[in-house]
Each structure stands twice: as C-alpha cells, then as structure tokens.
mmCIF file with all atom_site columns, C-alpha atoms in Angstrom:
data_model
loop_
_atom_site.group_PDB
_atom_site.id
_atom_site.type_symbol
_atom_site.label_atom_id
_atom_site.label_alt_id
_atom_site.label_comp_id
_atom_site.label_asym_id
_atom_site.label_entity_id
_atom_site.label_seq_id
_atom_site.pdbx_PDB_ins_code
_atom_site.Cartn_x
_atom_site.Cartn_y
_atom_site.Cartn_z
_atom_site.occupancy
_atom_site.B_iso_or_equiv
_atom_site.pdbx_formal_charge
_atom_site.auth_seq_id
_atom_site.auth_comp_id
_atom_site.auth_asym_id
_atom_site.auth_atom_id
_atom_site.pdbx_PDB_model_num
ATOM 1   C CA . UNK A 1 1   ? 44.517 18.776  -41.913 1.00 0.00 ? 1   UNK A CA 1
ATOM 2   C CA . UNK A 1 2   ? 47.121 17.819  -39.343 1.00 0.00 ? 2   UNK A CA 1
ATOM 3   C CA . UNK A 1 3   ? 49.081 14.516  -40.623 1.00 0.00 ? 3   UNK A CA 1
ATOM 4   C CA . UNK A 1 4   ? 49.281 11.746  -37.972 1.00 0.00 ? 4   UNK A CA 1
ATOM 5   C CA . UNK A 1 5   ? 53.112 12.114  -38.191 1.00 0.00 ? 5   UNK A CA 1
ATOM 6   C CA . UNK A 1 6   ? 52.703 15.458  -36.366 1.00 0.00 ? 6   UNK A CA 1
ATOM 7   C CA . UNK A 1 7   ? 51.018 13.497  -33.365 1.00 0.00 ? 7   UNK A CA 1
ATOM 8   C CA . UNK A 1 8   ? 53.966 10.711  -33.297 1.00 0.00 ? 8   UNK A CA 1
ATOM 9   C CA . UNK A 1 9   ? 56.292 13.713  -33.060 1.00 0.00 ? 9   UNK A CA 1
ATOM 10  C CA . UNK A 1 10  ? 54.204 15.109  -30.234 1.00 0.00 ? 10  UNK A CA 1
ATOM 11  C CA . UNK A 1 11  ? 54.010 11.637  -28.602 1.00 0.00 ? 11  UNK A CA 1
ATOM 12  C CA . UNK A 1 12  ? 58.291 11.609  -28.829 1.00 0.00 ? 12  UNK A CA 1
ATOM 13  C CA . UNK A 1 13  ? 58.402 15.290  -27.498 1.00 0.00 ? 13  UNK A CA 1
ATOM 14  C CA . UNK A 1 14  ? 56.159 14.566  -24.680 1.00 0.00 ? 14  UNK A CA 1
ATOM 15  C CA . UNK A 1 15  ? 57.863 11.275  -23.743 1.00 0.00 ? 15  UNK A CA 1
ATOM 16  C CA . UNK A 1 16  ? 61.302 13.137  -23.934 1.00 0.00 ? 16  UNK A CA 1
ATOM 17  C CA . UNK A 1 17  ? 59.803 16.082  -21.636 1.00 0.00 ? 17  UNK A CA 1
ATOM 18  C CA . UNK A 1 18  ? 58.409 13.488  -19.234 1.00 0.00 ? 18  UNK A CA 1
ATOM 19  C CA . UNK A 1 19  ? 54.869 15.460  -19.578 1.00 0.00 ? 19  UNK A CA 1
ATOM 20  C CA . UNK A 1 20  ? 52.626 13.193  -17.852 1.00 0.00 ? 20  UNK A CA 1
ATOM 21  C CA . UNK A 1 21  ? 49.802 15.664  -18.229 1.00 0.00 ? 21  UNK A CA 1
ATOM 22  C CA . UNK A 1 22  ? 50.216 16.075  -21.920 1.00 0.00 ? 22  UNK A CA 1
ATOM 23  C CA . UNK A 1 23  ? 50.821 12.349  -22.381 1.00 0.00 ? 23  UNK A CA 1
ATOM 24  C CA . UNK A 1 24  ? 47.536 11.266  -21.012 1.00 0.00 ? 24  UNK A CA 1
ATOM 25  C CA . UNK A 1 25  ? 45.717 13.939  -22.991 1.00 0.00 ? 25  UNK A CA 1
ATOM 26  C CA . UNK A 1 26  ? 47.354 12.150  -26.312 1.00 0.00 ? 26  UNK A CA 1
ATOM 27  C CA . UNK A 1 27  ? 46.838 8.579   -25.195 1.00 0.00 ? 27  UNK A CA 1
ATOM 28  C CA . UNK A 1 28  ? 44.031 8.533   -22.441 1.00 0.00 ? 28  UNK A CA 1
ATOM 29  C CA . UNK A 1 29  ? 41.495 6.672   -25.079 1.00 0.00 ? 29  UNK A CA 1
ATOM 30  C CA . UNK A 1 30  ? 44.002 3.932   -25.791 1.00 0.00 ? 30  UNK A CA 1
ATOM 31  C CA . UNK A 1 31  ? 43.228 2.311   -22.338 1.00 0.00 ? 31  UNK A CA 1
ATOM 32  C CA . UNK A 1 32  ? 47.447 1.596   -22.118 1.00 0.00 ? 32  UNK A CA 1
ATOM 33  C CA . UNK A 1 33  ? 47.151 0.977   -18.542 1.00 0.00 ? 33  UNK A CA 1
ATOM 34  C CA . UNK A 1 34  ? 44.482 -1.935  -18.685 1.00 0.00 ? 34  UNK A CA 1
ATOM 35  C CA . UNK A 1 35  ? 46.308 -3.550  -21.455 1.00 0.00 ? 35  UNK A CA 1
ATOM 36  C CA . UNK A 1 36  ? 49.576 -3.345  -19.705 1.00 0.00 ? 36  UNK A CA 1
ATOM 37  C CA . UNK A 1 37  ? 48.254 -4.720  -16.450 1.00 0.00 ? 37  UNK A CA 1
ATOM 38  C CA . UNK A 1 38  ? 46.254 -7.654  -17.927 1.00 0.00 ? 38  UNK A CA 1
ATOM 39  C CA . UNK A 1 39  ? 49.868 -8.508  -19.741 1.00 0.00 ? 39  UNK A CA 1
ATOM 40  C CA . UNK A 1 40  ? 51.673 -8.181  -16.675 1.00 0.00 ? 40  UNK A CA 1
ATOM 41  C CA . UNK A 1 41  ? 49.574 -10.387 -14.693 1.00 0.00 ? 41  UNK A CA 1
ATOM 42  C CA . UNK A 1 42  ? 49.584 -12.867 -17.143 1.00 0.00 ? 42  UNK A CA 1
ATOM 43  C CA . UNK A 1 43  ? 53.060 -13.230 -16.944 1.00 0.00 ? 43  UNK A CA 1
ATOM 44  C CA . UNK A 1 44  ? 52.739 -12.798 -13.096 1.00 0.00 ? 44  UNK A CA 1
ATOM 45  C CA . UNK A 1 45  ? 50.494 -16.281 -13.150 1.00 0.00 ? 45  UNK A CA 1
ATOM 46  C CA . UNK A 1 46  ? 53.043 -18.190 -15.367 1.00 0.00 ? 46  UNK A CA 1
ATOM 47  C CA . UNK A 1 47  ? 55.698 -17.301 -13.044 1.00 0.00 ? 47  UNK A CA 1
ATOM 48  C CA . UNK A 1 48  ? 53.411 -18.441 -10.229 1.00 0.00 ? 48  UNK A CA 1
ATOM 49  C CA . UNK A 1 49  ? 52.868 -21.749 -12.242 1.00 0.00 ? 49  UNK A CA 1
ATOM 50  C CA . UNK A 1 50  ? 56.418 -22.363 -13.021 1.00 0.00 ? 50  UNK A CA 1
ATOM 51  C CA . UNK A 1 51  ? 57.641 -21.693 -9.520  1.00 0.00 ? 51  UNK A CA 1
ATOM 52  C CA . UNK A 1 52  ? 54.972 -23.946 -8.027  1.00 0.00 ? 52  UNK A CA 1
ATOM 53  C CA . UNK A 1 53  ? 55.499 -26.988 -10.580 1.00 0.00 ? 53  UNK A CA 1
ATOM 54  C CA . UNK A 1 54  ? 59.160 -26.560 -9.819  1.00 0.00 ? 54  UNK A CA 1
ATOM 55  C CA . UNK A 1 55  ? 58.378 -27.416 -6.068  1.00 0.00 ? 55  UNK A CA 1
ATOM 56  C CA . UNK A 1 56  ? 58.860 -23.594 -4.658  1.00 0.00 ? 56  UNK A CA 1
ATOM 57  C CA . UNK A 1 57  ? 55.764 -23.476 -3.450  1.00 0.00 ? 57  UNK A CA 1
ATOM 58  C CA . UNK A 1 58  ? 56.426 -20.730 -0.602  1.00 0.00 ? 58  UNK A CA 1
ATOM 59  C CA . UNK A 1 59  ? 58.548 -18.614 -3.342  1.00 0.00 ? 59  UNK A CA 1
ATOM 60  C CA . UNK A 1 60  ? 55.627 -19.097 -5.830  1.00 0.00 ? 60  UNK A CA 1
ATOM 61  C CA . UNK A 1 61  ? 52.855 -17.452 -3.200  1.00 0.00 ? 61  UNK A CA 1
ATOM 62  C CA . UNK A 1 62  ? 55.170 -14.929 -1.736  1.00 0.00 ? 62  UNK A CA 1
ATOM 63  C CA . UNK A 1 63  ? 56.142 -13.383 -5.326  1.00 0.00 ? 63  UNK A CA 1
ATOM 64  C CA . UNK A 1 64  ? 52.602 -14.053 -6.624  1.00 0.00 ? 64  UNK A CA 1
ATOM 65  C CA . UNK A 1 65  ? 51.373 -11.680 -3.787  1.00 0.00 ? 65  UNK A CA 1
ATOM 66  C CA . UNK A 1 66  ? 54.076 -9.141  -3.844  1.00 0.00 ? 66  UNK A CA 1
ATOM 67  C CA . UNK A 1 67  ? 53.871 -8.895  -7.570  1.00 0.00 ? 67  UNK A CA 1
ATOM 68  C CA . UNK A 1 68  ? 49.948 -8.540  -7.324  1.00 0.00 ? 68  UNK A CA 1
ATOM 69  C CA . UNK A 1 69  ? 50.800 -5.164  -4.930  1.00 0.00 ? 69  UNK A CA 1
ATOM 70  C CA . UNK A 1 70  ? 53.104 -3.857  -7.617  1.00 0.00 ? 70  UNK A CA 1
ATOM 71  C CA . UNK A 1 71  ? 50.519 -4.380  -10.512 1.00 0.00 ? 71  UNK A CA 1
ATOM 72  C CA . UNK A 1 72  ? 48.979 -1.082  -10.439 1.00 0.00 ? 72  UNK A CA 1
ATOM 73  C CA . UNK A 1 73  ? 52.070 0.970   -10.202 1.00 0.00 ? 73  UNK A CA 1
ATOM 74  C CA . UNK A 1 74  ? 54.051 -0.970  -13.018 1.00 0.00 ? 74  UNK A CA 1
ATOM 75  C CA . UNK A 1 75  ? 51.151 -0.741  -15.386 1.00 0.00 ? 75  UNK A CA 1
ATOM 76  C CA . UNK A 1 76  ? 50.655 2.859   -14.838 1.00 0.00 ? 76  UNK A CA 1
ATOM 77  C CA . UNK A 1 77  ? 54.229 3.417   -15.345 1.00 0.00 ? 77  UNK A CA 1
ATOM 78  C CA . UNK A 1 78  ? 54.166 1.486   -18.683 1.00 0.00 ? 78  UNK A CA 1
ATOM 79  C CA . UNK A 1 79  ? 51.454 3.505   -19.433 1.00 0.00 ? 79  UNK A CA 1
ATOM 80  C CA . UNK A 1 80  ? 53.147 6.578   -18.783 1.00 0.00 ? 80  UNK A CA 1
ATOM 81  C CA . UNK A 1 81  ? 56.158 8.564   -20.042 1.00 0.00 ? 81  UNK A CA 1
ATOM 82  C CA . UNK A 1 82  ? 58.418 6.525   -17.609 1.00 0.00 ? 82  UNK A CA 1
ATOM 83  C CA . UNK A 1 83  ? 57.651 3.121   -19.549 1.00 0.00 ? 83  UNK A CA 1
ATOM 84  C CA . UNK A 1 84  ? 56.025 3.519   -22.817 1.00 0.00 ? 84  UNK A CA 1
ATOM 85  C CA . UNK A 1 85  ? 58.910 2.853   -24.805 1.00 0.00 ? 85  UNK A CA 1
ATOM 86  C CA . UNK A 1 86  ? 59.386 -0.371  -23.208 1.00 0.00 ? 86  UNK A CA 1
ATOM 87  C CA . UNK A 1 87  ? 55.495 -1.469  -23.492 1.00 0.00 ? 87  UNK A CA 1
ATOM 88  C CA . UNK A 1 88  ? 55.348 -0.083  -27.264 1.00 0.00 ? 88  UNK A CA 1
ATOM 89  C CA . UNK A 1 89  ? 58.651 -2.633  -28.122 1.00 0.00 ? 89  UNK A CA 1
ATOM 90  C CA . UNK A 1 90  ? 57.030 -5.200  -25.817 1.00 0.00 ? 90  UNK A CA 1
ATOM 91  C CA . UNK A 1 91  ? 59.592 -5.151  -23.313 1.00 0.00 ? 91  UNK A CA 1
ATOM 92  C CA . UNK A 1 92  ? 57.418 -5.419  -20.324 1.00 0.00 ? 92  UNK A CA 1
ATOM 93  C CA . UNK A 1 93  ? 59.572 -7.024  -18.217 1.00 0.00 ? 93  UNK A CA 1
ATOM 94  C CA . UNK A 1 94  ? 62.776 -5.555  -19.268 1.00 0.00 ? 94  UNK A CA 1
ATOM 95  C CA . UNK A 1 95  ? 61.249 -2.178  -17.790 1.00 0.00 ? 95  UNK A CA 1
ATOM 96  C CA . UNK A 1 96  ? 61.819 -3.436  -14.336 1.00 0.00 ? 96  UNK A CA 1
ATOM 97  C CA . UNK A 1 97  ? 65.314 -3.979  -14.729 1.00 0.00 ? 97  UNK A CA 1
ATOM 98  C CA . UNK A 1 98  ? 66.876 -1.562  -17.020 1.00 0.00 ? 98  UNK A CA 1
ATOM 99  C CA . UNK A 1 99  ? 66.064 1.978   -18.341 1.00 0.00 ? 99  UNK A CA 1
ATOM 100 C CA . UNK A 1 100 ? 68.555 1.395   -21.507 1.00 0.00 ? 100 UNK A CA 1
ATOM 101 C CA . UNK A 1 101 ? 66.950 1.903   -24.944 1.00 0.00 ? 101 UNK A CA 1
ATOM 102 C CA . UNK A 1 102 ? 68.313 1.366   -28.298 1.00 0.00 ? 102 UNK A CA 1
ATOM 103 C CA . UNK A 1 103 ? 68.748 4.276   -30.390 1.00 0.00 ? 103 UNK A CA 1
ATOM 104 C CA . UNK A 1 104 ? 66.509 2.984   -33.183 1.00 0.00 ? 104 UNK A CA 1
ATOM 105 C CA . UNK A 1 105 ? 63.184 1.524   -34.173 1.00 0.00 ? 105 UNK A CA 1
ATOM 106 C CA . UNK A 1 106 ? 60.176 1.290   -31.506 1.00 0.00 ? 106 UNK A CA 1
ATOM 107 C CA . UNK A 1 107 ? 62.597 2.724   -28.671 1.00 0.00 ? 107 UNK A CA 1
ATOM 108 C CA . UNK A 1 108 ? 62.496 6.029   -30.709 1.00 0.00 ? 108 UNK A CA 1
ATOM 109 C CA . UNK A 1 109 ? 58.846 5.881   -31.776 1.00 0.00 ? 109 UNK A CA 1
ATOM 110 C CA . UNK A 1 110 ? 60.131 5.514   -35.040 1.00 0.00 ? 110 UNK A CA 1
ATOM 111 C CA . UNK A 1 111 ? 57.427 3.192   -37.091 1.00 0.00 ? 111 UNK A CA 1
ATOM 112 C CA . UNK A 1 112 ? 55.712 2.763   -40.571 1.00 0.00 ? 112 UNK A CA 1
ATOM 113 C CA . UNK A 1 113 ? 52.299 4.786   -40.834 1.00 0.00 ? 113 UNK A CA 1
ATOM 114 C CA . UNK A 1 114 ? 49.596 2.685   -42.826 1.00 0.00 ? 114 UNK A CA 1
ATOM 115 C CA . UNK A 1 115 ? 46.259 4.326   -43.622 1.00 0.00 ? 115 UNK A CA 1
ATOM 116 C CA . UNK A 1 116 ? 43.619 2.073   -42.624 1.00 0.00 ? 116 UNK A CA 1
ATOM 117 C CA . UNK A 1 117 ? 40.816 4.611   -43.565 1.00 0.00 ? 117 UNK A CA 1
ATOM 118 C CA . UNK A 1 118 ? 40.558 8.307   -43.937 1.00 0.00 ? 118 UNK A CA 1
ATOM 119 C CA . UNK A 1 119 ? 39.825 8.363   -40.274 1.00 0.00 ? 119 UNK A CA 1
ATOM 120 C CA . UNK A 1 120 ? 42.275 5.917   -39.173 1.00 0.00 ? 120 UNK A CA 1
ATOM 121 C CA . UNK A 1 121 ? 46.243 4.995   -39.243 1.00 0.00 ? 121 UNK A CA 1
ATOM 122 C CA . UNK A 1 122 ? 47.970 2.126   -38.022 1.00 0.00 ? 122 UNK A CA 1
ATOM 123 C CA . UNK A 1 123 ? 51.533 2.797   -36.824 1.00 0.00 ? 123 UNK A CA 1
ATOM 124 C CA . UNK A 1 124 ? 53.858 -0.244  -37.066 1.00 0.00 ? 124 UNK A CA 1
ATOM 125 C CA . UNK A 1 125 ? 57.074 -0.493  -34.687 1.00 0.00 ? 125 UNK A CA 1
ATOM 126 C CA . UNK A 1 126 ? 59.776 -3.235  -34.827 1.00 0.00 ? 126 UNK A CA 1
ATOM 127 C CA . UNK A 1 127 ? 61.589 -4.107  -31.902 1.00 0.00 ? 127 UNK A CA 1
ATOM 128 C CA . UNK A 1 128 ? 65.407 -4.218  -33.388 1.00 0.00 ? 128 UNK A CA 1
ATOM 129 C CA . UNK A 1 129 ? 66.438 -6.733  -30.848 1.00 0.00 ? 129 UNK A CA 1
ATOM 130 C CA . UNK A 1 130 ? 63.272 -9.139  -30.952 1.00 0.00 ? 130 UNK A CA 1
ATOM 131 C CA . UNK A 1 131 ? 61.907 -8.385  -34.623 1.00 0.00 ? 131 UNK A CA 1
ATOM 132 C CA . UNK A 1 132 ? 58.329 -8.038  -32.592 1.00 0.00 ? 132 UNK A CA 1
ATOM 133 C CA . UNK A 1 133 ? 55.821 -5.831  -34.277 1.00 0.00 ? 133 UNK A CA 1
ATOM 134 C CA . UNK A 1 134 ? 53.389 -3.477  -32.305 1.00 0.00 ? 134 UNK A CA 1
ATOM 135 C CA . UNK A 1 135 ? 51.276 -1.002  -33.238 1.00 0.00 ? 135 UNK A CA 1
ATOM 136 C CA . UNK A 1 136 ? 49.502 1.868   -32.447 1.00 0.00 ? 136 UNK A CA 1
ATOM 137 C CA . UNK A 1 137 ? 46.308 3.238   -33.713 1.00 0.00 ? 137 UNK A CA 1
ATOM 138 C CA . UNK A 1 138 ? 45.651 6.544   -34.464 1.00 0.00 ? 138 UNK A CA 1
ATOM 139 C CA . UNK A 1 139 ? 42.038 8.217   -35.009 1.00 0.00 ? 139 UNK A CA 1
ATOM 140 C CA . UNK A 1 140 ? 41.008 11.548  -36.417 1.00 0.00 ? 140 UNK A CA 1
ATOM 141 C CA . UNK A 1 141 ? 39.851 14.033  -33.437 1.00 0.00 ? 141 UNK A CA 1
ATOM 142 C CA . UNK A 1 142 ? 38.008 16.514  -35.329 1.00 0.00 ? 142 UNK A CA 1
ATOM 143 C CA . UNK A 1 143 ? 38.850 18.011  -38.494 1.00 0.00 ? 143 UNK A CA 1
ATOM 144 C CA . UNK A 1 144 ? 42.390 18.763  -37.525 1.00 0.00 ? 144 UNK A CA 1
ATOM 145 C CA . UNK A 1 145 ? 43.997 16.505  -34.821 1.00 0.00 ? 145 UNK A CA 1
ATOM 146 C CA . UNK A 1 146 ? 44.387 12.717  -34.286 1.00 0.00 ? 146 UNK A CA 1
ATOM 147 C CA . UNK A 1 147 ? 44.886 11.010  -31.222 1.00 0.00 ? 147 UNK A CA 1
ATOM 148 C CA . UNK A 1 148 ? 45.993 7.487   -29.791 1.00 0.00 ? 148 UNK A CA 1
ATOM 149 C CA . UNK A 1 149 ? 42.978 5.292   -29.741 1.00 0.00 ? 149 UNK A CA 1
ATOM 150 C CA . UNK A 1 150 ? 44.497 1.955   -29.517 1.00 0.00 ? 150 UNK A CA 1
ATOM 151 C CA . UNK A 1 151 ? 47.960 -0.099  -28.919 1.00 0.00 ? 151 UNK A CA 1
ATOM 152 C CA . UNK A 1 152 ? 48.326 -3.705  -29.965 1.00 0.00 ? 152 UNK A CA 1
ATOM 153 C CA . UNK A 1 153 ? 51.245 -5.909  -28.729 1.00 0.00 ? 153 UNK A CA 1
ATOM 154 C CA . UNK A 1 154 ? 52.808 -9.211  -29.825 1.00 0.00 ? 154 UNK A CA 1
ATOM 155 C CA . UNK A 1 155 ? 51.008 -11.202 -27.046 1.00 0.00 ? 155 UNK A CA 1
ATOM 156 C CA . UNK A 1 156 ? 51.956 -14.624 -28.194 1.00 0.00 ? 156 UNK A CA 1
ATOM 157 C CA . UNK A 1 157 ? 55.278 -13.782 -28.855 1.00 0.00 ? 157 UNK A CA 1
ATOM 158 C CA . UNK A 1 158 ? 55.628 -12.282 -25.274 1.00 0.00 ? 158 UNK A CA 1
ATOM 159 C CA . UNK A 1 159 ? 54.103 -14.836 -23.425 1.00 0.00 ? 159 UNK A CA 1
ATOM 160 C CA . UNK A 1 160 ? 56.290 -17.475 -25.605 1.00 0.00 ? 160 UNK A CA 1
ATOM 161 C CA . UNK A 1 161 ? 59.579 -15.526 -24.926 1.00 0.00 ? 161 UNK A CA 1
ATOM 162 C CA . UNK A 1 162 ? 58.522 -15.521 -20.705 1.00 0.00 ? 162 UNK A CA 1
ATOM 163 C CA . UNK A 1 163 ? 57.417 -18.995 -20.513 1.00 0.00 ? 163 UNK A CA 1
ATOM 164 C CA . UNK A 1 164 ? 60.825 -19.800 -22.280 1.00 0.00 ? 164 UNK A CA 1
ATOM 165 C CA . UNK A 1 165 ? 62.835 -17.543 -19.823 1.00 0.00 ? 165 UNK A CA 1
ATOM 166 C CA . UNK A 1 166 ? 60.900 -19.164 -16.887 1.00 0.00 ? 166 UNK A CA 1
ATOM 167 C CA . UNK A 1 167 ? 61.796 -22.621 -18.273 1.00 0.00 ? 167 UNK A CA 1
ATOM 168 C CA . UNK A 1 168 ? 65.754 -21.952 -18.347 1.00 0.00 ? 168 UNK A CA 1
#
C-alpha cells in the first residue's frame, strides 16, 4: 500500500514542475477552485463595504466590478500550480502582490500527517508567518493510491485579518 506521504511528495514535485495536468488529476476532487472563489468573493464584498462606508462610493463600485471580473482567473490560479502554496497557507490576497514564499512550513507543503481513519488522512499545515493552520484531507483511492479530497482554511482568521487591514 502506498502511504499518503507519497502523495504529498507527488504534490510537491507537481507544484515545482508546474505540471497543471498532473496537478488537476491529483487535486481535482478537492473542489479547491470553487472554495477559493467563495473566499475571494467574501474578501471583495468586505472591501466594497469598507470603501462604501468611508464615502468612496465610486471607488467601491469600480473596484467591486473590476474584482468580479477577475474572480474566476484568480481563483483558478490559487487552485492550480501557480498559487496553491498561497492558498494552503491562507494567503489569498498576498498571492496577488508577491510570489515570495518562505522556505519553511506550509509554503513547502511540510505538514503533520494525522490518520482520521484507515481510508482518510488529514495533513495539517501551519503558516510560519501568521500561525494559521490549514489542512488537506487525503482519501484512499483504491488499494494503492491516495487523492486530495478536500482543503480547509482558517476562514475566520483570514477574514478578521483582512478586515483589520481594511480598517487601517
């Protein structure tokens, strides 16, 4: 039986090689793109509300609609090889401004493997910069392989940090 750690190694190699087709075959069932899109849409609405409350109504409307046009593209990038490291670290907005990544922690897909059941494993990742914890749920796929079934981000922390940035 192949261990889940082998899947993590495959994920790292696929990200490093930017092999989008292989990446989709390993993560396709996790629904990362709709998840990242929903998160980005929430951040966009928060920005719209903050701009509106500050009296920047024209800017609020313009940036909201401009952001709406980019949601699909950016959420696909976060779900793909280009931005997944940012996604799993909970750095959804930093992805747009920098490609720098730490040499440790979730950026390198270094996580703690916890067995949930004989057919499920949760891999926990900690963002070394914020302390946020994200996870990937891996499920057995047949007898000899594993697949990424789901991702879980620290949603409350991400939203609170973004709200704080908007206030400043």
